[in-house]
Tab-separated table of C-alpha atoms and ligand atoms in Angstrom:
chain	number	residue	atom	x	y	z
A	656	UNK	CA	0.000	0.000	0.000
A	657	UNK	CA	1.507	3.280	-0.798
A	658	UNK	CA	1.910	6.707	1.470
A	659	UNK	CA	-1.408	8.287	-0.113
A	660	UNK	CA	-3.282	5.421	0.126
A	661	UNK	CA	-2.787	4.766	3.820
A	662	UNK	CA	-2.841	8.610	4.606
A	663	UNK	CA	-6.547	8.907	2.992
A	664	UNK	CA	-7.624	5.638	5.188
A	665	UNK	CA	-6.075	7.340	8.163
A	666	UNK	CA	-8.054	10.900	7.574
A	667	UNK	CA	-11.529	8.909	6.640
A	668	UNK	CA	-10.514	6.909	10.066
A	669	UNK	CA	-10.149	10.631	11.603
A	670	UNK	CA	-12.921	11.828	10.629
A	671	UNK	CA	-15.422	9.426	11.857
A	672	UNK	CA	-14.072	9.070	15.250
A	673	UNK	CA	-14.140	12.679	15.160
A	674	UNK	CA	-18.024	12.513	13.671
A	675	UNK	CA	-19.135	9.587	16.139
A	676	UNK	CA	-17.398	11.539	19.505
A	677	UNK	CA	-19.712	15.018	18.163
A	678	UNK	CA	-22.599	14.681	21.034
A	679	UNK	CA	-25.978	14.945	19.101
A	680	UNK	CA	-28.371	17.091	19.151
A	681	UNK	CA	-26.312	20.175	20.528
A	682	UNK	CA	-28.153	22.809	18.368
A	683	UNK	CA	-24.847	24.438	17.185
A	684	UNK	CA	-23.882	24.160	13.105
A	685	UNK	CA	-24.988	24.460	10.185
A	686	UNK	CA	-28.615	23.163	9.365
A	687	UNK	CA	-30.402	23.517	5.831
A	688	UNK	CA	-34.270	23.106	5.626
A	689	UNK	CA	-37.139	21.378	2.827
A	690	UNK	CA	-37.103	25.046	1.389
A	691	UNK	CA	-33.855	25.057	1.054
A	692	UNK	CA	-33.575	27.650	3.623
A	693	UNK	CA	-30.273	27.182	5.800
A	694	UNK	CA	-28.828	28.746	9.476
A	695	UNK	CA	-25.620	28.946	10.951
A	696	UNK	CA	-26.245	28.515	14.793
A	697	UNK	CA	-23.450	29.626	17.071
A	698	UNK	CA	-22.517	28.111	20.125
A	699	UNK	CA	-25.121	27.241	22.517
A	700	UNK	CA	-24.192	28.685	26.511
A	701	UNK	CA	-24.926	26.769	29.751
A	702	UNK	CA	-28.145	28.200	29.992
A	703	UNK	CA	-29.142	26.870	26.690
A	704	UNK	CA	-29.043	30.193	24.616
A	705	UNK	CA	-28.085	31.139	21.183
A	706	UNK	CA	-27.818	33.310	18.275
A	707	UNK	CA	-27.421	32.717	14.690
A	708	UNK	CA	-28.279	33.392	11.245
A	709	UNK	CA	-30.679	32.286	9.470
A	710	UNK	CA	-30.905	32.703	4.998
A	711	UNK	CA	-34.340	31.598	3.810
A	712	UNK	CA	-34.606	30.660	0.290
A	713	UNK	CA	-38.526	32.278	-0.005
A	714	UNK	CA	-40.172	35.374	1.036
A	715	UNK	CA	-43.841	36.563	1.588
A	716	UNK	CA	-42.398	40.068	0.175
A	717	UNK	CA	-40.800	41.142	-3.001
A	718	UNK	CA	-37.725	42.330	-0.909
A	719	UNK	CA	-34.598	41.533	-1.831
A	720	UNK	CA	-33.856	38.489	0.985
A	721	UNK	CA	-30.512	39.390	3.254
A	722	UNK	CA	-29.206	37.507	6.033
A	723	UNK	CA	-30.979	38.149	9.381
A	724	UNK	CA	-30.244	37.387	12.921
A	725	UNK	CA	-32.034	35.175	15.127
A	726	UNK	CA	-32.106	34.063	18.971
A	727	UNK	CA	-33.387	30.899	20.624
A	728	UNK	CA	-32.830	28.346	23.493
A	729	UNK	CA	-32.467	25.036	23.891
A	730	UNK	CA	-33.857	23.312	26.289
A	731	UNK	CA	-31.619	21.912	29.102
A	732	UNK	CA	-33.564	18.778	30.500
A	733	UNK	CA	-33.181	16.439	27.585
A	734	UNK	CA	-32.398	13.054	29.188
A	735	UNK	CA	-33.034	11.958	25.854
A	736	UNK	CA	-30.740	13.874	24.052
A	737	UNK	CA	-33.589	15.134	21.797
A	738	UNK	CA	-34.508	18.611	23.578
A	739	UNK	CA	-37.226	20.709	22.454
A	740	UNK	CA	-36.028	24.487	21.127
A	741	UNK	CA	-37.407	27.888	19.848
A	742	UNK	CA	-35.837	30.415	18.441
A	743	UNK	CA	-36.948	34.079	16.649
A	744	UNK	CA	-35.974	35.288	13.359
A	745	UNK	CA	-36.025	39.278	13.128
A	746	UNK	CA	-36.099	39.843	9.480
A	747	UNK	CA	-33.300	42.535	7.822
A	748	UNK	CA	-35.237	42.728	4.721
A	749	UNK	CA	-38.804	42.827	5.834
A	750	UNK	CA	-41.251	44.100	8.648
A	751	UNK	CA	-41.955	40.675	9.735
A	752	UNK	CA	-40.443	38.006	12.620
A	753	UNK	CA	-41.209	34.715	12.748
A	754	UNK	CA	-40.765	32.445	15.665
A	755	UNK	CA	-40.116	28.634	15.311
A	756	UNK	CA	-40.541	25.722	17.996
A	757	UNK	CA	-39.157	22.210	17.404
A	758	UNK	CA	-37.402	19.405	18.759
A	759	UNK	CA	-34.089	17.664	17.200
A	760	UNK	CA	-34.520	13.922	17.014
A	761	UNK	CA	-31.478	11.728	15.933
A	762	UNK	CA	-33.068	8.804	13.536
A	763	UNK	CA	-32.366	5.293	13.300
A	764	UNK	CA	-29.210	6.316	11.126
A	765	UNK	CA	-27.955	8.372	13.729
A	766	UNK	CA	-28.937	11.529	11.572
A	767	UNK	CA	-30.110	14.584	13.339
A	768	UNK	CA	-33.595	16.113	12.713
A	769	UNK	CA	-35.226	19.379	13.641
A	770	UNK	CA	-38.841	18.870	13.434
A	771	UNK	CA	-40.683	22.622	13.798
A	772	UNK	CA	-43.362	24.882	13.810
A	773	UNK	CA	-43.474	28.376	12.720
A	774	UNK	CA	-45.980	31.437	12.796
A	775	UNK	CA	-44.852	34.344	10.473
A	776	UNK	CA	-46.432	37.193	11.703
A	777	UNK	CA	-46.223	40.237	8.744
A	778	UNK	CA	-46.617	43.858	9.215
A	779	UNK	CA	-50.313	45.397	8.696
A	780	UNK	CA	-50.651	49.241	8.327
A	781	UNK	CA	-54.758	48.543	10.123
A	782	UNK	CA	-56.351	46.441	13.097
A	783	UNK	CA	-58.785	45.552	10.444
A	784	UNK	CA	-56.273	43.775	8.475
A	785	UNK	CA	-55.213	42.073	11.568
A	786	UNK	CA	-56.886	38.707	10.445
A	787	UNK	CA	-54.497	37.589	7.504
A	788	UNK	CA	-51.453	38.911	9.489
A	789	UNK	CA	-49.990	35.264	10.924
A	790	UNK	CA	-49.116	32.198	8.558
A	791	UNK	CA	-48.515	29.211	10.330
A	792	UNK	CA	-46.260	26.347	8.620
A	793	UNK	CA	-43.902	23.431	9.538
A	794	UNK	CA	-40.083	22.993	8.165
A	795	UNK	CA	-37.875	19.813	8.347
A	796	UNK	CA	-34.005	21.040	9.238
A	797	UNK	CA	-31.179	18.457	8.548
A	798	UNK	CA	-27.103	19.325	9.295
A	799	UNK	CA	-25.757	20.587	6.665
A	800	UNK	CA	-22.128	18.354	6.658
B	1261	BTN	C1	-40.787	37.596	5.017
B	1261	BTN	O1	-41.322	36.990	4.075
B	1261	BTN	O2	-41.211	38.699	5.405
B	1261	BTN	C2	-39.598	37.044	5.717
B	1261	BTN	C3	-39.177	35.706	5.261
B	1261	BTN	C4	-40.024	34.584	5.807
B	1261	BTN	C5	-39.532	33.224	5.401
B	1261	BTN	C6	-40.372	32.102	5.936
B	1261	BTN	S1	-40.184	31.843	7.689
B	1261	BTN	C7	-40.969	30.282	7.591
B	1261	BTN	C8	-40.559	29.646	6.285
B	1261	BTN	N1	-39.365	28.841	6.447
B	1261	BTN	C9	-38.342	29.365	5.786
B	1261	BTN	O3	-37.203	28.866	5.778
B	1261	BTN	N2	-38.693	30.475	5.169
B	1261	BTN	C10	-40.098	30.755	5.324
């Protein structure tokens, strides 16, 4: 066997040790949704918090999408590993926010899955118009690798 042979069995070896010792289900990464929407979510603190970014692939508006921040938690008593979340998206481009609630299962593969549920609450220049304001929907995240 030559040198680049066993180097490339040694950096495959590498990297699944390296992919099997990642503890699951730790919100932190990069995650890309059925929309093709995708988030970067930055480190999750002790109490469960974080921040990210979040780039969807669709808008309600004709607005020119942009990057926009969002905050969530995660929560801490998951003695299954598969904690329940939420997290906020403040929109850059738009007058809107949506919030989305989930929980990250790992499958039989071992693959992780955010399961969640959104509102999208838009902007409404009158009470009366208050009625069509909130669109409700579900999105399927997997990590992006
Ligand atoms: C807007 O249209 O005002 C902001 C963008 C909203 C995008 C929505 S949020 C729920 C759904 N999931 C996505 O990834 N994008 C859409």
């Amino acid at each position: 066997m030559d040198r680049l042979s066993i180097a490339l069995i040694l950096a495959l070896a590498a990297a699944s040790v390296s992919a099997a010792a990642q503890p699951k289900c730790v919100l932190t990464g990069f995650w890309i949704n059925d929309l093709g929407s995708n988030m970067t979510i930055n480190s999750v603190n002790k109490k469960g918090e974080f921040s990210g970014l979040y780039h969807t692939a669709v808008s309600a508006t004709k607005d020119e999408i942009k990057v926009s921040p969002l905050q969530g938690s995660q929560h801490r008593k998951n003695e299954q590993n598969q904690p329940t979340f939420g997290f906020t998206v403040n929109w850059s481009f738009s007058d809107s926010t949506t919030v989305f609630t989930g929980q990250c299962f790992v499958d039989e593969d071992g693959k992780e899955i955010l399961r969640t549920t959104w509102l999208l609450r838009q902007e409404v220049d009158k009470l009366k118009d208050d009625w069509k304001a909130t669109s409700i929907g579900s999105d399927v995240f997997t990590r992006f690798q």
